[in-house]
Amino acid sequence: MSGNTLTRNTGVAADEDGDVVFSNNDNGRIDSGSSSSSDGLRKGGKSGVEVRHLDDDDDNSNEEAQLLHSDSEDDGLELDELTSPDSDVENRPFRKSKSRQQGRKRHRYCDWLWGGPAPSKTQRIEPRAWLLPRLQAGLVDVLDCLFPQKWQKGMLLVGFGIVWMLTVVVPVVLTKGKVVADGQEVKHLGCVSSLWGGNAECGLDGRLCEPFGNTSVAFRCPADCAGVKLLNPRWVGNQQINYRAYVIGGGEGVYRGDSFVCQAGVHAGVVTDKKGGCGRVKLKGEYYRFENSTQNGVESVQFGSYFPMSYEVEKVEGCGRGDARWGQLIVSVGLSLLLGAGTRSGKVMFFGGFTGVFLHVGLVSDPPDIQVMSGRLVQELVGIMVGRLLPAVFVMVVVYWAIGRRTLKDVDEGANWEKTLLWMGGLWLGGLTNNTFEAWIPISRLEGHDLRQQPGAVVALVVVVGVLIALGTLQAWHFWQEGRLPKFLAFYAGAIAVIATLVVMPGLELRLHHYVLALLLLPGTAMQTRPSLLFQGLLVGLFINGVARWGFDSVLQTYDSIRGDGQYGSLVPDVVAPFIETLEMGVKQETIHFKWSALDDVARLREKIEGISVLVNDVERFRGWFTETKLEDMVFSWPRFRKADEYFRFSFVGEGGNTLDWTEAGTWFANGTWSKGVGFYKI
């Protein structure tokens, strides 16, 4: 056997007669070139391979050869050396290193934990016998019989889409078109439209909001206005109100001029919350003492002093049809279910459902809150809707390609109705967020200030986050079964890193709008399970509601752009104790005089303060400029014109003439005494 050499790297070993050839191939297996190579060949572990060769024609047939594969640097071993009496290789123990065995166990465990089971299990929805799979596939089978050709199905789909669009657009034209009442074109109002702006928006003495009386305006309101609430605190005299309807007075049929007109119409019973309707506002001028009441599901606020504008609400005949959103909803939901149950194509179901629900939300259930003459309303709504639909479709193309097709493509037709009810049901739940989740969850905006001031918002957020974690864990388990958990975790790690970066951007606020939340959570539904169908439909609906209602608002905004009429967090004037002057000249005449402490120049320059403003009974009555008079030299005097409580608030005027934060209200009572506001200024 001298000369029989096994070389591991080249994989060739042969004796002089060429009878036997051994090959050590790439995967560690040793093969024989003879016909009986399987006899006596055995694969060993990584630490050693034992080779036994028997040859009947060889005198040395009983000779054994043992090859020990070690980690030595030798590239080849002589068989004579391995079988010689002097060699101690046969005496070496055939076992693996304990540490190496433990390492391999850990490696296999990590592979299983990180990469999922082997083989991986692709999630598929299997029909359930008790849910009648043959019946669920019935509509698809019928359509295959009636329209066997592909082009026929295409024409059927086009016709179906036209019918669905007409069921949305025609009622919109009939219910939101031009209306003329008593020869006057009716003005369409939003749920938060009013005749008077908040704080100082109407200017000095309210001149920007004239006339105050002796005129009337015919209006039309949409449905669902009774539940609209303030999202920033407002002062009504010495009361601060928030997260409630903004209707002041009405107990005696007269409303303060800054009340939301449509809510006042519901409160008065002129329009209904279910269908909206038309009415007429009759301005009455200045009015004293607005009594509160609760009527038709709307609770009003009392104001015990006078205000320069007031109005009554009366019915208008010939308004036409009321808001038909609930009837249209039934039709649209039925058509969407018919579409889903009648197609095998996930693509048709995804984009058909998306487009139909987008049209419904943008034109019917939650259109933009605009104030325009009724003859232009439909054109305005269609223009806004189309401008938002086109970019939304491009986003959904990417979503379907990356996510939706994994969920909707090739679903067994025996589960067709299950697929339709889960995905389309979730789509409508998300699309009607203004009537579903916003009504159930007391979170108006995901912004720190709002969460702190809205009752129950923090608790609700904790519950929502807990539910999301539980659902995310369920989805992660399914990803683990498919062997895609690392990609799932990598995406969300990257998303968290991006969000953390945006949060610390100086001077900007991160806004997680409806559509942003939907896009962040949608990747977690990229699999074919029943929960994924429901979650994906709901998130696509949430995306629709956000974009159709508000558009693609920026995720990064300045605080001023999202503040609205909320607080800036700015300085407020430091009011010196007022001086009340009383003159007895036949008739008692009282006057109250206000002064303010000096303003530090550094603070004035930092906040760009240019002047000061004073509200009396929520109407601006004084505005002074520091370029004319220093703050500490200014005096505001207010004579009493009637025996009534009067409420005073003060604010600095910033750059561009905009008022900054207001103090709380101080009260000059009818009996001549004064009470300061709490917490904002010193006396």
XYZ file of C-alpha atoms in Angstrom:
683
model
C 0.000 0.000 0.000
C 3.016 2.245 -0.147
C 2.319 5.087 -2.452
C -1.394 5.164 -1.780
C -1.790 8.821 -0.919
C -4.950 10.802 0.020
C -4.780 14.461 -0.679
C -7.689 16.449 0.863
C -7.396 19.643 -1.101
C -7.193 18.031 -4.513
C -9.724 15.356 -3.551
C -7.782 12.474 -5.284
C -6.212 9.294 -3.827
C -5.294 6.216 -5.899
C -3.183 3.083 -5.540
C -0.629 2.045 -8.114
C -3.097 -0.209 -9.938
C -5.672 2.518 -10.080
C -8.342 0.350 -8.488
C -9.590 2.779 -5.874
C -10.050 6.543 -6.005
C -11.163 8.548 -2.996
C -12.461 12.097 -3.314
C -13.015 14.570 -0.518
C -15.536 16.964 -2.133
C -16.670 20.403 -1.043
C -19.403 19.252 1.301
C -17.085 16.949 3.237
C -18.379 13.631 1.806
C -15.866 10.956 0.648
C -16.714 9.071 -2.543
C -15.176 5.979 -4.145
C -14.507 5.474 -7.807
C -15.156 1.693 -7.656
C -18.527 0.078 -8.228
C -18.728 -1.064 -4.627
C -17.785 2.287 -3.218
C -20.767 2.310 -0.858
C -19.355 -0.743 0.949
C -17.185 0.351 3.753
C -17.551 4.115 3.215
C -18.953 6.117 6.079
C -19.218 9.860 6.489
C -17.803 11.144 9.686
C -18.200 14.361 11.595
C -16.179 17.466 11.080
C -13.550 16.325 13.515
C -12.908 12.960 11.803
C -13.851 10.600 8.990
C -13.287 6.813 9.163
C -12.721 5.131 5.790
C -12.927 1.336 5.413
C -12.181 -0.354 2.015
C -12.657 -4.066 1.279
C -11.364 -5.630 -1.950
C -11.924 -9.342 -2.615
C -9.106 -9.430 -5.178
C -6.593 -7.931 -2.857
C -4.532 -10.019 -0.475
C -4.743 -7.166 1.956
C -8.564 -7.150 1.987
C -8.664 -7.261 5.749
C -6.477 -4.217 6.068
C -8.186 -1.243 7.697
C -7.452 2.391 7.028
C -8.593 5.123 9.376
C -8.379 8.771 8.479
C -8.619 11.312 11.221
C -9.448 14.773 9.969
C -8.021 17.245 12.419
C -7.369 20.986 12.463
C -3.648 20.451 11.697
C -1.999 22.380 8.924
C -1.092 19.148 6.967
C -2.619 19.171 3.504
C -2.109 15.399 2.890
C -1.644 12.181 4.887
C 0.130 8.982 3.827
C -2.075 5.907 4.246
C 1.055 3.862 5.170
C 1.729 6.255 8.003
C -1.833 5.962 9.250
C -1.755 2.130 9.217
C 1.787 1.500 10.374
C 2.329 -0.188 13.738
C 4.311 2.802 14.885
C 1.413 5.176 14.323
C -0.765 6.032 17.324
C -3.606 7.436 15.276
C -5.750 4.335 15.914
C -5.418 4.983 19.619
C -6.813 8.550 19.392
C -10.351 8.923 20.788
C -13.046 9.584 18.150
C -15.014 12.427 19.806
C -15.865 16.087 19.344
C -14.671 18.953 21.465
C -17.190 19.766 24.203
C -16.848 23.498 23.679
C -17.374 23.069 19.944
C -20.508 21.000 20.566
C -21.893 23.729 22.841
C -21.042 26.392 20.258
C -22.885 24.471 17.600
C -25.920 24.098 19.820
C -25.931 27.826 20.496
C -25.560 28.513 16.771
C -28.482 26.251 15.916
C -30.603 27.854 18.646
C -29.827 31.383 17.399
C -30.630 30.329 13.856
C -33.973 28.973 15.048
C -34.761 31.993 17.234
C -33.759 34.585 14.644
C -34.564 32.869 11.368
C -37.655 30.894 12.362
C -38.444 27.215 12.034
C -36.897 25.079 9.318
C -38.518 24.778 6.927
C -40.279 28.122 7.152
C -44.054 28.194 6.931
C -45.633 30.627 4.495
C -48.917 31.880 5.916
C -51.950 31.020 3.798
C -55.660 31.375 4.484
C -57.267 27.969 4.256
C -61.062 27.704 3.802
C -63.001 26.499 6.819
C -65.543 23.793 6.112
C -68.138 25.191 8.524
C -68.072 28.541 6.666
C -69.319 26.916 3.430
C -66.356 27.450 1.084
C -68.350 26.344 -1.971
C -70.901 29.041 -1.269
C -68.179 31.651 -0.747
C -66.781 30.850 -4.186
C -70.243 30.865 -5.765
C -70.287 34.456 -7.084
C -66.859 34.078 -8.692
C -67.958 30.851 -10.384
C -71.150 32.464 -11.685
C -69.220 35.387 -13.157
C -66.787 32.954 -14.789
C -69.727 31.272 -16.521
C -71.361 34.527 -17.616
C -68.157 36.352 -18.573
C -65.552 33.715 -19.495
C -63.248 36.040 -21.476
C -60.775 38.369 -19.839
C -61.943 41.372 -21.855
C -65.504 40.700 -20.792
C -64.497 40.810 -17.144
C -62.646 44.047 -17.848
C -65.720 45.666 -19.358
C -67.818 44.442 -16.422
C -65.344 46.025 -14.000
C -65.415 49.364 -15.859
C -69.216 49.382 -15.812
C -69.234 48.537 -12.111
C -66.848 51.420 -11.394
C -69.026 53.887 -13.310
C -72.127 52.799 -11.388
C -70.310 53.162 -8.055
C -69.043 56.630 -8.984
C -72.527 57.751 -10.032
C -74.028 56.572 -6.735
C -71.562 58.882 -4.987
C -71.533 61.943 -7.279
C -75.226 62.261 -8.218
C -76.517 62.500 -4.605
C -73.712 64.970 -3.844
C -74.884 67.233 -6.666
C -78.517 66.931 -5.538
C -77.850 67.576 -1.846
C -74.906 69.980 -2.019
C -75.755 71.945 -5.159
C -76.986 75.527 -5.450
C -79.933 76.464 -3.235
C -81.942 79.689 -3.398
C -84.247 80.611 -0.514
C -86.533 83.656 -0.695
C -84.587 84.930 -3.684
C -81.258 84.722 -1.813
C -78.530 82.191 -2.592
C -77.836 80.084 0.445
C -74.299 80.046 1.848
C -72.788 76.666 2.736
C -71.121 76.662 6.149
C -68.808 74.241 7.889
C -69.518 72.904 11.350
C -67.176 75.460 12.975
C -68.180 78.504 10.917
C -69.100 81.617 12.909
C -69.830 85.290 12.328
C -67.249 86.540 14.836
C -63.621 85.503 15.248
C -61.989 84.550 18.518
C -60.070 86.964 20.776
C -58.976 90.017 18.732
C -59.643 88.632 15.232
C -62.438 91.121 14.583
C -60.164 94.070 15.323
C -60.678 97.119 17.468
C -64.324 97.382 18.569
C -65.124 94.445 16.253
C -65.114 96.627 13.136
C -63.818 93.805 10.908
C -66.937 91.761 11.678
C -69.604 94.390 10.987
C -72.563 94.644 10.558
C -73.804 93.671 14.003
C -77.544 93.862 13.388
C -80.464 94.540 11.053
C -79.415 91.955 8.484
C -79.891 88.240 7.793
C -77.947 85.436 6.114
C -79.396 82.185 4.728
C -77.130 79.200 5.384
C -76.896 75.449 4.880
C -75.171 73.051 7.278
C -73.796 69.526 6.784
C -74.717 66.609 9.028
C -72.833 65.561 12.178
C -72.146 69.050 13.567
C -73.511 68.527 17.072
C -70.488 66.528 18.186
C -67.848 68.986 16.975
C -65.687 70.275 19.841
C -63.176 73.000 20.522
C -59.572 71.777 20.394
C -58.028 74.830 22.073
C -59.218 76.664 25.221
C -61.438 79.705 24.726
C -62.585 82.271 27.213
C -66.223 83.229 27.533
C -66.170 86.057 30.060
C -64.456 84.555 33.088
C -65.020 80.913 32.006
C -62.423 78.898 30.108
C -64.020 76.141 28.011
C -62.502 73.392 25.872
C -63.440 70.039 24.283
C -67.118 70.897 24.069
C -69.596 72.539 21.713
C -69.135 76.272 21.220
C -72.654 77.670 21.564
C -73.173 80.669 23.856
C -76.697 81.444 25.010
C -79.786 80.195 23.232
C -81.791 79.597 26.402
C -84.090 82.427 25.311
C -83.497 81.864 21.594
C -80.689 84.439 21.250
C -77.061 83.405 20.661
C -73.844 85.357 21.097
C -72.320 86.373 17.765
C -69.245 84.134 17.979
C -71.217 80.881 18.503
C -70.756 78.188 15.846
C -73.734 78.802 13.563
C -74.473 75.175 12.630
C -74.287 74.020 16.250
C -76.594 76.878 17.207
C -78.942 75.724 14.417
C -78.987 72.183 15.867
C -79.489 73.600 19.382
C -82.433 75.679 18.121
C -83.944 72.718 16.250
C -83.724 74.490 12.892
C -81.336 71.921 11.380
C -80.831 68.304 12.410
C -77.620 66.567 13.324
C -78.504 63.566 11.169
C -79.224 65.391 7.910
C -78.071 68.959 8.417
C -80.316 71.452 6.669
C -80.891 75.137 6.016
C -81.732 78.099 8.193
C -81.475 81.850 8.454
C -79.417 83.919 10.878
C -81.089 87.214 11.884
C -78.596 89.630 13.460
C -79.975 91.597 16.433
C -77.037 93.788 17.457
C -75.950 94.185 21.068
C -77.586 91.905 23.593
C -77.315 91.499 27.354
C -77.200 88.239 29.289
C -77.119 85.041 27.221
C -78.800 82.195 29.102
C -77.620 78.637 28.617
C -79.643 75.463 28.036
C -79.316 71.905 26.706
C -81.392 71.228 23.601
C -81.234 68.570 20.871
C -78.050 67.085 22.298
C -76.121 70.389 22.419
C -75.225 72.062 25.735
C -74.702 75.824 25.515
C -72.630 78.177 27.694
C -73.937 81.058 29.770
C -72.544 84.594 29.410
C -73.824 87.092 31.981
C -72.850 90.368 30.322
C -73.314 92.215 27.028
C -71.850 91.549 23.584
C -72.097 93.760 20.449
C -73.414 90.989 18.123
C -76.223 88.531 18.711
C -78.523 86.538 16.473
C -81.556 84.296 16.246
C -81.878 81.224 14.017
C -85.066 80.530 12.070
C -86.191 77.957 9.539
C -85.955 78.456 5.775
C -88.290 76.823 3.304
C -87.167 75.433 -0.047
C -83.787 74.217 1.156
C -84.043 71.043 -0.889
C -82.808 67.646 0.191
C -80.860 67.240 3.382
C -77.475 65.570 3.782
C -77.815 61.975 2.511
C -74.502 60.582 3.782
C -75.979 57.671 5.710
C -78.082 56.440 2.811
C -75.090 56.756 0.493
C -72.975 54.865 3.008
C -75.275 51.844 2.853
C -75.094 51.805 -0.961
C -71.307 52.220 -1.074
C -70.678 49.529 1.544
C -72.896 47.121 -0.399
C -71.070 47.809 -3.658
C -67.667 47.342 -2.015
C -68.714 43.949 -0.620
C -70.019 42.936 -4.027
C -66.698 43.909 -5.620
C -64.658 41.888 -3.134
C -66.831 38.781 -3.310
C -66.936 38.824 -7.111
C -63.225 38.871 -7.883
C -60.226 36.641 -7.346
C -57.822 39.506 -8.059
C -56.252 41.088 -5.013
C -55.260 44.041 -7.172
C -58.856 44.730 -8.265
C -60.111 44.488 -4.710
C -57.355 46.718 -3.295
C -57.542 49.583 -5.771
C -61.295 49.314 -6.358
C -62.029 49.501 -2.637
C -59.471 52.262 -2.100
C -60.873 54.499 -4.849
C -64.512 53.979 -3.872
C -63.934 54.731 -0.187
C -61.737 57.745 -1.032
C -64.552 59.236 -3.137
C -67.076 58.590 -0.389
C -64.957 60.164 2.365
C -63.818 63.163 0.299
C -67.274 64.035 -1.022
C -69.805 62.571 1.397
C -68.872 61.384 4.892
C -66.043 63.726 5.924
C -65.452 66.408 3.273
C -63.200 69.415 3.929
C -64.825 72.027 6.179
C -65.207 74.920 3.733
C -67.360 78.044 3.706
C -68.582 79.020 0.227
C -71.754 79.957 -1.633
C -73.827 76.854 -2.332
C -73.552 77.240 -6.124
C -69.781 76.628 -5.966
C -69.618 73.929 -3.300
C -69.616 70.822 -5.507
C -66.907 72.228 -7.793
C -64.759 73.135 -4.777
C -65.131 69.685 -3.205
C -64.375 67.826 -6.456
C -61.321 69.988 -7.105
C -59.929 69.360 -3.624
C -60.716 65.643 -3.777
C -59.028 65.074 -7.160
C -55.973 67.046 -6.077
C -55.554 64.715 -3.103
C -56.582 61.473 -4.810
C -53.888 61.431 -7.504
C -50.820 61.499 -5.194
C -52.617 59.110 -2.820
C -52.990 56.561 -5.650
C -49.248 56.677 -6.338
C -48.561 56.005 -2.654
C -50.975 53.068 -2.704
C -49.272 51.583 -5.777
C -46.102 51.281 -3.713
C -48.047 49.975 -0.711
C -49.726 47.270 -2.784
C -46.513 46.187 -4.488
C -44.592 45.954 -1.216
C -47.345 44.900 1.199
C -50.847 44.430 -0.166
C -50.122 41.714 -2.698
C -48.692 39.455 -0.006
C -52.025 39.679 1.805
C -54.589 39.702 -1.003
C -52.984 37.824 -3.877
C -54.080 34.228 -4.510
C -56.418 33.961 -1.543
C -58.321 30.686 -1.852
C -61.697 31.498 -3.405
C -63.310 29.238 -0.806
C -62.551 32.048 1.666
C -63.669 34.848 -0.657
C -66.376 36.231 1.611
C -64.091 36.026 4.640
C -61.449 37.996 2.749
C -64.024 40.565 1.676
C -65.669 41.069 5.052
C -62.364 41.363 6.904
C -60.512 43.643 4.473
C -63.445 45.773 3.302
C -64.860 45.916 6.822
C -61.572 47.237 8.146
C -61.358 49.665 5.215
C -64.706 51.239 6.113
C -63.913 51.340 9.838
C -60.723 53.267 9.124
C -62.246 55.449 6.417
C -65.052 56.551 8.754
C -62.666 57.408 11.591
C -64.622 60.594 12.347
C -67.619 58.395 13.275
C -65.745 55.431 14.751
C -62.390 55.817 16.512
C -62.557 59.588 17.032
C -65.937 59.132 18.706
C -64.657 56.304 20.927
C -61.114 57.449 21.763
C -60.616 60.848 23.497
C -57.489 61.771 21.530
C -57.906 64.642 19.086
C -54.257 65.168 18.130
C -51.048 63.279 18.913
C -49.291 66.356 20.267
C -47.871 66.663 23.761
C -49.774 69.808 24.724
C -53.097 68.385 23.528
C -52.552 65.073 25.294
C -51.883 66.851 28.580
C -54.941 69.103 28.440
C -57.565 66.732 26.975
C -59.393 64.741 29.686
C -58.708 61.009 29.449
C -56.230 61.376 26.577
C -53.179 60.019 28.414
C -55.045 56.937 29.674
C -56.478 56.330 26.213
C -53.004 56.630 24.674
C -51.599 54.064 27.119
C -54.419 51.653 26.235
C -53.925 52.191 22.492
C -50.168 51.629 22.767
C -50.768 48.455 24.774
C -53.150 47.133 22.126
C -50.662 47.978 19.366
C -47.889 46.132 21.218
C -50.094 43.050 21.606
C -51.091 43.096 17.938
C -47.508 43.760 16.895
C -46.380 40.722 18.879
C -48.960 38.583 17.099
C -47.785 39.814 13.706
C -44.127 39.325 14.657
C -44.857 35.688 15.496
C -46.305 35.166 12.026
C -43.250 36.854 10.507
C -41.053 34.500 12.551
C -42.906 31.490 11.147
C -42.240 32.763 7.630
C -38.566 33.389 8.400
C -38.936 37.132 7.796
C -38.635 38.394 11.357
C -35.196 40.058 10.844
C -36.570 42.194 7.995
C -39.632 43.090 10.068
C -37.503 44.189 13.030
C -34.983 45.998 10.819
C -37.721 48.115 9.234
C -39.150 49.233 12.553
C -35.716 49.840 14.038
C -35.036 52.159 11.127
C -38.449 53.832 11.507
C -37.827 54.446 15.215
C -34.418 55.940 14.426
C -35.951 58.305 11.863
C -38.722 59.359 14.252
C -36.201 59.965 17.039
C -34.184 62.165 14.696
C -37.254 64.182 13.694
C -38.312 64.650 17.325
C -35.088 66.472 18.209
C -35.210 68.821 15.211
C -34.910 72.331 16.693
C -37.847 74.680 16.230
C -40.109 72.007 14.703
C -42.866 69.778 16.027
C -43.362 66.184 14.856
C -46.962 65.541 13.775
C -48.030 61.913 13.384
C -51.018 62.463 11.131
C -53.523 59.736 10.268
C -51.790 58.902 7.020
C -48.344 58.785 8.668
C -49.510 56.323 11.333
C -51.085 54.165 8.633
C -47.908 54.056 6.537
C -45.799 53.228 9.604
C -47.996 50.301 10.647
C -48.898 48.862 7.240
C -45.626 46.878 6.771
C -46.644 44.778 9.770
C -49.570 43.382 7.758
C -47.540 41.980 4.833
C -48.689 38.385 5.143
C -51.774 36.343 4.364
C -53.601 35.786 7.630
C -57.089 36.725 8.719
C -55.874 39.295 11.293
C -53.648 40.855 8.623
C -56.625 41.266 6.304
C -58.523 43.198 8.985
C -55.541 45.298 10.115
C -54.470 46.161 6.588
C -57.947 47.246 5.552
C -58.280 49.384 8.670
C -54.911 51.099 8.107
C -55.623 51.799 4.432
C -58.931 53.325 5.567
C -57.109 55.455 8.144
C -54.792 56.666 5.369
C -57.838 57.567 3.251
C -59.505 59.507 6.061
C -56.390 61.533 6.791
C -55.583 62.425 3.181
C -59.143 62.954 1.887
C -60.014 65.185 4.853
C -56.784 67.066 5.522
C -54.421 66.335 2.640
C -50.724 65.450 2.919
C -49.954 67.790 5.774
C -46.283 67.991 6.721
C -44.938 65.712 9.451
C -42.698 68.570 10.626
C -44.365 71.873 11.423
C -43.550 74.986 13.370
C -45.434 75.434 16.595
C -47.164 78.526 15.244
C -48.596 76.598 12.298
C -50.265 74.011 14.544
C -51.170 76.337 17.406
C -54.307 77.786 15.832
C -55.868 79.964 18.512
C -54.061 78.110 21.301
C -51.424 79.436 23.657
C -47.935 80.391 22.500
C -46.310 80.009 25.888
C -45.283 83.665 25.645
C -45.025 86.422 28.241
C -48.200 88.085 29.452
C -48.535 91.634 30.753
C -47.951 92.282 34.456
C -50.969 94.390 35.454
C -50.676 96.932 38.265
C -53.657 97.108 40.641
C -56.361 99.080 38.795
C -57.695 102.363 40.078
C -61.490 102.768 40.143
C -62.662 106.361 39.932
C -66.192 107.390 40.930
C -67.704 110.792 40.045
C -70.983 112.092 41.508
C -72.400 114.560 38.974
C -76.080 113.984 39.338
C -75.516 110.521 37.934
C -72.915 108.188 39.380
C -70.139 107.602 36.833
C -67.487 104.906 37.398
C -64.242 104.487 35.437
C -61.538 101.856 35.869
C -57.925 102.685 34.984
C -55.229 100.078 34.153
C -51.442 100.391 34.080
C -48.685 97.812 33.533
C -45.214 97.177 34.909
C -42.228 97.941 32.682
C -41.173 95.263 30.223
C -37.569 94.115 30.176
C -35.890 95.115 26.889
C -34.212 91.719 26.491
C -37.524 89.873 26.785
C -39.234 92.377 24.465
C -36.619 91.861 21.757
C -36.526 88.091 22.234
C -40.280 87.691 21.757
C -40.550 90.574 19.271
C -43.171 92.373 21.347
C -44.412 95.584 19.744
C -47.524 96.589 21.697
C -50.340 95.638 24.049
C -54.029 94.759 23.568
C -57.000 94.769 25.938
C -60.241 92.784 25.620
C -63.418 93.842 27.398
C -66.127 91.182 27.312
C -64.070 89.318 24.659
C -64.008 92.341 22.320
C -60.799 94.301 21.653
C -61.182 97.790 23.070
C -57.611 99.087 23.222
C -54.345 98.602 21.347
C -51.220 100.590 22.166
C -47.818 100.615 20.440
C -44.491 100.894 22.194
C -43.064 103.027 19.397
C -45.462 105.763 20.560
C -45.555 105.238 24.332
C -43.583 103.094 26.735
C -45.546 100.310 28.396
C -45.096 101.696 31.907
C -46.431 105.096 30.746
C -49.588 103.721 29.103
C -53.000 103.998 30.762
C -56.194 102.267 29.653
C -59.388 103.800 31.024
C -62.778 102.161 30.666
C -65.954 103.964 31.786
C -68.936 101.912 32.880
C -71.855 102.282 30.510
C -74.286 99.870 32.186
C -74.759 97.982 35.413
C -73.240 94.653 34.400
C -70.260 92.503 35.201
C -67.401 93.195 32.760
C -64.413 90.958 31.994
C -60.896 92.198 31.121
C -58.037 90.268 29.524
C -54.618 91.505 28.385
C -52.084 90.407 25.793
C -48.890 91.624 24.183
C -48.942 92.270 20.448
C -46.196 90.506 18.517
C -44.640 90.788 15.108
C -47.123 91.494 12.322
C -49.816 92.724 14.731
C -50.705 89.241 16.042
C -51.703 89.015 19.675
C -49.748 86.599 21.882
C -50.982 84.752 24.988
C -53.834 86.270 26.977
C -54.144 86.573 30.715
C -57.053 85.040 32.543
C -60.050 87.301 32.967
C -60.278 89.847 35.721
C -63.840 90.849 36.658
C -65.199 94.312 37.386
C -68.449 93.454 39.099
C -71.620 95.449 38.751
C -71.330 96.494 42.416
C -68.037 98.270 41.659
C -65.593 95.710 43.142
C -62.676 94.146 41.255
C -61.402 90.551 41.196
C -58.185 89.658 39.426
C -57.644 86.615 37.225
C -55.817 83.634 38.737
C -52.213 82.823 37.982
C -51.392 85.160 35.113
C -50.639 88.558 36.573
C -49.885 90.277 39.829
C -51.866 92.997 41.549
